[in-house]
CSV table of C-alpha atoms in Angstrom, one decimal:
chain,number,residue,atom,x,y,z
A,28,MET,CA,-74.0,59.3,36.6
A,29,HIS,CA,-76.3,61.1,34.1
A,30,GLU,CA,-77.8,57.8,33.0
A,31,THR,CA,-78.8,57.1,36.6
A,32,TYR,CA,-79.7,60.6,37.7
A,33,VAL,CA,-81.3,62.1,34.6
A,34,SER,CA,-81.4,65.8,34.7
A,35,PRO,CA,-84.4,67.4,32.9
A,36,GLU,CA,-82.8,70.8,33.3
A,37,GLY,CA,-79.8,70.0,31.2
A,38,PRO,CA,-76.5,68.1,31.1
A,39,ILE,CA,-75.2,69.4,34.5
A,40,ILE,CA,-75.8,67.6,37.8
A,41,ARG,CA,-74.8,69.0,41.2
A,42,VAL,CA,-73.1,66.3,43.2
A,43,ASN,CA,-72.6,68.4,46.4
A,44,PRO,CA,-72.1,72.1,47.2
A,45,ASN,CA,-68.6,72.0,45.8
A,46,GLU,CA,-68.9,69.6,42.9
A,47,ILE,CA,-70.9,69.3,39.6
A,48,HIS,CA,-70.9,66.7,36.9
A,49,ILE,CA,-71.1,67.8,33.3
A,50,ALA,CA,-72.0,65.5,30.4
A,51,ASP,CA,-71.4,67.9,27.6
A,52,PRO,CA,-68.1,68.0,25.7
A,53,SER,CA,-69.0,71.4,24.1
A,54,PHE,CA,-68.8,72.9,27.6
A,55,TYR,CA,-65.1,72.2,27.7
A,56,PRO,CA,-63.9,75.7,26.6
A,57,GLN,CA,-66.0,77.4,29.3
A,58,ILE,CA,-64.3,75.3,32.0
A,59,TYR,CA,-60.7,75.1,30.7
A,60,THR,CA,-60.1,78.8,30.2
A,61,SER,CA,-57.1,81.1,30.2
A,62,GLY,CA,-54.7,81.3,33.1
A,63,THR,CA,-55.4,85.0,33.3
A,64,CYS,CA,-58.6,84.3,35.2
A,65,LYS,CA,-58.4,84.1,39.0
A,66,VAL,CA,-59.0,80.8,40.7
A,67,ASN,CA,-57.9,79.4,44.1
A,68,LYS,CA,-57.5,75.7,44.8
A,69,ASP,CA,-59.6,74.1,47.5
A,70,PRO,CA,-57.3,73.5,50.5
A,71,SER,CA,-58.8,70.1,51.1
A,72,THR,CA,-57.7,68.7,47.7
A,73,VAL,CA,-54.1,69.6,48.1
A,74,ALA,CA,-53.6,68.8,51.8
A,75,GLY,CA,-53.1,65.1,51.0
A,76,PHE,CA,-50.1,65.8,48.9
A,77,SER,CA,-48.0,66.3,52.1
A,78,VAL,CA,-45.9,68.9,50.2
A,79,PRO,CA,-47.6,72.2,51.3
A,80,ASN,CA,-44.8,74.4,50.1
A,81,SER,CA,-44.8,73.2,46.5
A,82,VAL,CA,-46.3,74.8,43.4
A,83,ALA,CA,-48.8,71.8,43.1
A,84,ALA,CA,-50.2,72.5,46.6
A,85,THR,CA,-50.2,76.3,46.5
A,86,VAL,CA,-53.8,77.4,47.1
A,87,ASP,CA,-53.8,81.1,46.3
A,88,HIS,CA,-53.9,82.0,42.6
A,89,PHE,CA,-51.5,85.0,42.9
A,90,HIS,CA,-49.0,83.0,45.0
A,91,HIS,CA,-49.1,80.1,42.5
A,92,ARG,CA,-48.1,82.2,39.5
A,93,PRO,CA,-44.7,83.5,40.7
A,94,ARG,CA,-43.9,80.1,42.2
A,95,ARG,CA,-44.5,78.5,38.8
A,96,GLY,CA,-42.6,81.2,37.1
A,97,TYR,CA,-39.4,80.4,39.1
A,98,MET,CA,-39.3,77.0,37.5
A,99,ASN,CA,-40.6,77.7,34.0
A,100,PRO,CA,-37.2,78.3,32.3
A,101,TYR,CA,-36.1,74.8,33.3
A,102,PHE,CA,-39.0,73.2,31.4
A,103,SER,CA,-38.5,75.1,28.2
A,104,LYS,CA,-37.7,73.4,24.9
A,105,ARG,CA,-34.1,74.7,25.1
A,106,ALA,CA,-33.7,73.1,28.5
A,107,ILE,CA,-35.1,69.8,27.2
A,108,VAL,CA,-32.7,69.8,24.3
A,109,ALA,CA,-29.8,70.3,26.8
A,110,LEU,CA,-31.0,67.1,28.4
A,111,GLU,CA,-30.4,64.9,25.3
A,112,PRO,CA,-27.0,63.4,26.4
A,113,GLU,CA,-28.5,62.4,29.8
A,114,ILE,CA,-31.6,61.0,28.2
A,115,HIS,CA,-29.5,59.0,25.7
A,116,ASP,CA,-27.4,57.6,28.5
A,117,ARG,CA,-30.3,56.3,30.5
A,118,ILE,CA,-32.2,55.0,27.4
A,119,PHE,CA,-29.2,52.9,26.3
A,120,GLY,CA,-28.7,51.7,29.8
A,121,LEU,CA,-32.2,50.4,29.9
A,122,THR,CA,-32.1,48.9,26.4
A,123,GLY,CA,-28.9,47.1,27.6
A,124,ARG,CA,-31.1,45.4,30.3
A,125,PHE,CA,-33.6,44.5,27.6
A,126,ARG,CA,-30.9,42.8,25.5
A,127,ARG,CA,-29.6,40.8,28.5
A,128,VAL,CA,-33.1,39.6,29.3
A,129,ALA,CA,-33.7,38.6,25.7
A,130,VAL,CA,-30.6,36.5,25.7
A,131,GLU,CA,-30.9,35.0,29.2
A,132,GLY,CA,-34.7,34.7,29.2
A,133,GLY,CA,-37.2,36.1,31.6
A,134,HIS,CA,-39.5,39.1,31.6
A,135,LEU,CA,-39.5,42.8,32.6
A,136,SER,CA,-42.3,45.1,33.8
A,137,LEU,CA,-42.6,48.1,31.5
A,138,ASP,CA,-44.0,50.2,34.3
A,139,ARG,CA,-41.1,49.5,36.7
A,140,CYS,CA,-38.2,49.8,34.2
A,141,ILE,CA,-39.5,53.0,32.6
A,142,SER,CA,-40.2,54.5,36.0
A,143,ALA,CA,-36.6,53.7,36.9
A,144,MET,CA,-35.2,55.3,33.7
A,145,THR,CA,-37.3,58.4,34.1
A,146,ALA,CA,-36.4,58.8,37.8
A,147,ASP,CA,-32.7,58.6,36.9
A,148,ILE,CA,-33.1,61.3,34.2
A,149,ILE,CA,-35.0,63.7,36.5
A,150,LEU,CA,-32.8,63.2,39.5
A,151,LYS,CA,-29.6,63.8,37.4
A,152,ARG,CA,-31.1,66.9,35.8
A,153,PHE,CA,-32.6,68.6,38.9
A,154,PHE,CA,-30.3,67.3,41.7
A,155,GLY,CA,-27.1,66.7,39.8
A,156,GLN,CA,-26.9,62.9,40.6
A,157,HIS,CA,-29.0,59.8,40.1
A,158,PHE,CA,-29.2,56.5,41.9
A,159,ASP,CA,-28.8,54.3,38.8
A,160,TYR,CA,-32.2,52.8,39.3
A,161,ILE,CA,-32.1,51.2,35.9
A,162,ASN,CA,-29.4,48.8,37.1
A,163,GLU,CA,-31.3,47.7,40.2
A,164,PRO,CA,-32.0,43.9,39.9
A,165,ASN,CA,-35.8,44.5,40.0
A,166,PHE,CA,-35.8,48.2,39.1
A,167,GLU,CA,-36.4,49.1,42.7
A,168,PHE,CA,-37.6,52.7,42.8
A,169,PRO,CA,-39.3,54.0,46.0
A,170,ILE,CA,-41.8,56.3,44.4
A,171,SER,CA,-43.3,53.6,42.2
A,172,ASP,CA,-43.1,51.0,45.1
A,173,GLY,CA,-43.9,53.0,48.1
A,174,LYS,CA,-43.9,57.4,56.1
A,175,LEU,CA,-41.0,56.2,63.0
A,176,PRO,CA,-37.2,56.3,62.1
A,177,ILE,CA,-36.2,54.9,58.7
A,178,SER,CA,-34.4,52.0,60.5
A,179,VAL,CA,-37.6,50.9,62.1
A,180,ILE,CA,-39.7,51.3,59.0
A,181,SER,CA,-37.3,49.3,57.0
A,182,CYS,CA,-38.0,46.3,59.3
A,183,ILE,CA,-41.7,46.6,58.5
A,184,LEU,CA,-42.1,48.2,55.1
A,185,ASP,CA,-38.7,48.3,53.3
A,186,LYS,CA,-40.2,50.0,50.2
A,187,VAL,CA,-41.6,52.9,52.3
A,188,ALA,CA,-38.2,53.2,53.9
A,189,ASN,CA,-36.6,53.6,50.5
A,190,PHE,CA,-39.0,56.5,49.8
A,191,LEU,CA,-37.8,58.2,53.0
A,192,ILE,CA,-34.2,57.6,52.0
A,193,LEU,CA,-35.0,59.4,48.7
A,194,GLU,CA,-36.6,62.3,50.6
A,195,LYS,CA,-33.6,62.4,53.0
A,196,TYR,CA,-31.2,62.5,50.0
A,197,ILE,CA,-33.1,65.4,48.4
A,198,THR,CA,-32.9,67.3,51.7
A,199,GLU,CA,-29.2,66.7,52.1
A,200,LYS,CA,-28.5,67.5,48.4
A,201,MET,CA,-30.3,70.8,48.7
A,202,ALA,CA,-28.5,71.7,51.9
A,203,ALA,CA,-25.1,71.0,50.3
A,204,ILE,CA,-25.8,73.2,47.3
A,205,LEU,CA,-27.2,76.1,49.3
A,206,ALA,CA,-24.1,76.0,51.5
A,207,ALA,CA,-21.7,75.9,48.5
A,208,GLU,CA,-20.0,78.9,47.2
A,209,LYS,CA,-21.3,80.3,43.9
A,210,LYS,CA,-18.0,79.6,42.2
A,211,ASP,CA,-18.2,75.9,43.1
A,212,THR,CA,-19.0,74.4,39.7
A,213,SER,CA,-19.2,70.9,41.1
A,214,THR,CA,-22.7,71.8,42.5
A,215,ALA,CA,-23.9,73.8,39.5
A,216,LYS,CA,-25.7,71.0,37.9
A,217,SER,CA,-28.8,71.0,40.0
A,218,ALA,CA,-31.4,73.0,38.1
A,219,ILE,CA,-34.1,73.2,40.8
A,220,LEU,CA,-31.7,74.3,43.5
A,221,GLU,CA,-30.0,76.9,41.3
A,222,SER,CA,-33.4,78.4,40.3
A,223,LEU,CA,-35.0,78.4,43.8
A,224,ALA,CA,-31.8,79.4,45.6
A,225,ASN,CA,-31.4,82.5,43.4
A,226,GLU,CA,-31.1,85.5,45.7
A,227,ARG,CA,-33.5,87.5,43.5
A,228,ILE,CA,-36.3,85.2,44.7
A,229,PRO,CA,-37.9,86.3,48.1
A,230,ALA,CA,-36.2,84.7,51.1
A,231,GLN,CA,-39.5,83.0,52.2
A,232,GLU,CA,-39.5,81.2,48.9
A,233,ARG,CA,-36.1,79.7,49.4
A,234,SER,CA,-36.6,77.9,52.7
A,235,MET,CA,-35.3,74.3,53.0
A,236,LYS,CA,-38.8,72.9,53.4
A,237,ARG,CA,-40.0,74.7,50.3
A,238,LEU,CA,-37.0,73.3,48.3
A,239,VAL,CA,-37.6,69.8,49.6
A,240,ASP,CA,-41.3,69.9,48.8
A,241,GLU,CA,-40.7,71.2,45.3
A,242,GLY,CA,-38.0,68.6,44.7
A,243,LEU,CA,-40.3,65.7,45.7
A,244,VAL,CA,-43.1,67.0,43.5
A,245,ILE,CA,-40.9,67.2,40.5
A,246,THR,CA,-39.5,63.8,41.0
A,247,ILE,CA,-42.8,62.1,41.7
A,248,ALA,CA,-44.9,63.9,39.1
A,249,GLY,CA,-42.3,63.8,36.4
A,250,THR,CA,-41.6,60.1,36.9
A,251,GLU,CA,-45.1,58.6,37.1
A,252,THR,CA,-46.8,60.6,34.4
A,253,PHE,CA,-44.1,60.0,31.8
A,254,ALA,CA,-43.7,56.3,32.8
A,255,ARG,CA,-47.4,55.6,32.5
A,256,ALA,CA,-47.7,57.2,29.0
A,257,LEU,CA,-44.6,55.5,27.6
A,258,SER,CA,-45.6,52.1,29.1
A,259,VAL,CA,-49.0,52.3,27.5
A,260,GLY,CA,-47.7,53.5,24.2
A,261,LEU,CA,-45.0,50.8,24.0
A,262,PHE,CA,-47.5,48.1,25.0
A,263,TYR,CA,-49.8,48.9,22.1
A,264,LEU,CA,-46.9,49.3,19.6
A,265,ILE,CA,-45.5,45.9,20.6
A,266,GLN,CA,-48.9,44.3,20.2
A,267,ASN,CA,-49.2,45.6,16.6
A,268,GLU,CA,-46.5,44.6,14.2
A,269,THR,CA,-47.8,46.8,11.4
A,270,LEU,CA,-47.6,50.0,13.6
A,271,ILE,CA,-44.1,49.3,14.9
A,272,THR,CA,-42.9,48.5,11.4
A,273,LYS,CA,-44.3,51.8,10.1
A,274,LEU,CA,-42.8,53.7,13.0
A,275,ARG,CA,-39.3,52.2,12.4
A,276,ALA,CA,-39.5,53.0,8.7
A,277,GLU,CA,-40.4,56.6,9.4
A,278,VAL,CA,-37.6,57.1,12.0
A,279,THR,CA,-35.0,55.3,9.8
A,280,ALA,CA,-35.8,57.6,6.8
A,281,ALA,CA,-35.5,60.7,9.0
A,282,VAL,CA,-32.1,60.1,10.4
A,283,HIS,CA,-28.8,60.1,8.6
A,284,PRO,CA,-27.7,56.7,7.1
A,285,GLY,CA,-25.6,54.9,9.7
A,286,GLN,CA,-26.4,57.4,12.4
A,287,SER,CA,-26.2,55.9,15.8
A,288,PRO,CA,-29.5,56.1,17.8
A,289,ASP,CA,-27.6,57.7,20.7
A,290,THR,CA,-27.1,60.7,18.5
A,291,TRP,CA,-30.7,61.1,17.3
A,292,THR,CA,-32.0,64.6,18.3
A,293,LEU,CA,-35.3,66.1,19.2
A,294,GLU,CA,-35.0,68.3,16.2
A,295,GLN,CA,-34.9,65.2,13.9
A,296,LEU,CA,-37.7,63.3,15.6
A,297,GLU,CA,-40.3,66.0,16.5
A,298,ARG,CA,-41.1,66.6,12.8
A,299,LEU,CA,-42.2,63.0,12.2
A,300,PRO,CA,-46.0,62.8,11.9
A,301,PHE,CA,-46.5,59.2,12.7
A,302,LEU,CA,-44.2,59.3,15.7
A,303,THR,CA,-46.0,62.4,16.9
A,304,GLY,CA,-49.3,60.6,16.5
A,305,CYS,CA,-48.0,57.7,18.6
A,306,VAL,CA,-46.9,60.0,21.3
A,307,LYS,CA,-50.2,61.9,21.4
A,308,GLU,CA,-52.2,58.6,21.4
A,309,ALA,CA,-50.0,57.3,24.3
A,310,LEU,CA,-50.8,60.4,26.3
A,311,ARG,CA,-54.5,60.1,25.6
A,312,LEU,CA,-54.7,56.4,26.6
A,313,SER,CA,-52.6,56.8,29.7
A,314,PHE,CA,-55.0,58.9,31.6
A,315,GLY,CA,-52.4,61.0,33.3
A,316,PRO,CA,-53.2,62.1,36.9
A,317,ILE,CA,-52.5,65.8,36.2
A,318,VAL,CA,-54.9,67.9,34.2
A,319,PRO,CA,-55.1,71.7,33.7
A,320,THR,CA,-56.7,73.8,36.4
A,321,LEU,CA,-60.4,74.2,36.0
A,322,LEU,CA,-61.9,77.7,36.3
A,323,GLU,CA,-65.1,79.5,35.3
A,324,SER,CA,-64.5,82.3,32.9
A,325,SER,CA,-66.0,85.3,34.7
A,326,PHE,CA,-66.2,84.6,38.4
A,327,LYS,CA,-63.7,84.3,41.2
A,328,ILE,CA,-64.1,80.8,42.4
A,329,THR,CA,-62.5,78.1,44.5
A,330,LEU,CA,-62.3,74.6,42.9
A,331,GLU,CA,-62.5,71.3,44.8
A,332,MET,CA,-62.3,68.5,42.3
A,333,ASN,CA,-62.5,67.9,38.5
A,334,TRP,CA,-62.6,65.0,36.1
A,335,SER,CA,-62.1,65.0,32.3
A,336,ARG,CA,-63.2,62.0,30.3
A,337,SER,CA,-61.0,61.5,27.3
A,338,ASN,CA,-62.6,58.4,25.9
A,339,ARG,CA,-66.2,59.7,25.3
A,340,ARG,CA,-67.7,58.9,21.9
A,341,GLU,CA,-68.4,62.6,21.2
A,342,TYR,CA,-64.6,63.3,21.4
A,343,TRP,CA,-63.2,60.5,19.3
A,344,ALA,CA,-66.0,59.4,16.8
A,345,GLY,CA,-64.4,61.3,13.9
A,346,VAL,CA,-61.0,60.0,14.7
A,347,ARG,CA,-62.2,56.4,14.8
A,348,GLN,CA,-63.9,56.9,11.4
A,349,LYS,CA,-60.7,58.1,9.9
A,350,ARG,CA,-58.8,55.1,11.3
A,351,ALA,CA,-61.4,52.7,10.0
A,352,SER,CA,-61.0,54.2,6.5
């Protein structure tokens, strides 16, 4: 844009009354500032989410903060470590599919199979049960594939019907847990419902619609972002034998001799520099759809839209020089 509409005044071009385009990486700290500054989202940018009661679609700054706070403990490092058995189970279910395809011949879509695996993990963690998507013949998963009655839609667009079935499942699951007695441990595995159904949270924040909206956002956002990053990272590793050999050597040296992969822990793996570099590079290359909220450091503003280019020469020139050496 700046090459077409050169601005003699500087690196900022106003696109319309609500948007500007900035071609200056050094301006980044002034835009991505602390969450202590007040900023409201533009209603038009979140209306299309169709989940108006979720954290992601909450417009008011001071309403957003407590809503996010209700869920924060369930995304802590301790909570992630507690997920290790479920993560191991789904990973090894998926690698089993890989082995069968290797023996029988054929091919798999990384995007589809990793989306299925991620969805299983998220649904089991936050709703207490998954649909075993990794064992679907073609890794059918309504969010990665896909709103009249479901029976009618299924005759026209079966993948969209599958999405509605998932939404219906989430609604029913939430209703069941809300109706259950606190002593009923069989329903105590749903993290999102336990957190949002807590009586200490205001009643208006515990409505069924709010729970459903939040559940859908967590399922969709958590599945697509992770699947994209992991698919991109695996693709580049598979294409480069030197990198994957180095990564295997680092991991093998870090775990105990003979230790089964299904017992590898986050504590063992998070300290590995090359593995950490691979993860960060996968995140950079995947261009995830969710970025931090933009806000100006000293004014109360409402934001409409933002873009952050992560592949500009100014950002990565030094990194590329180090790689070349």
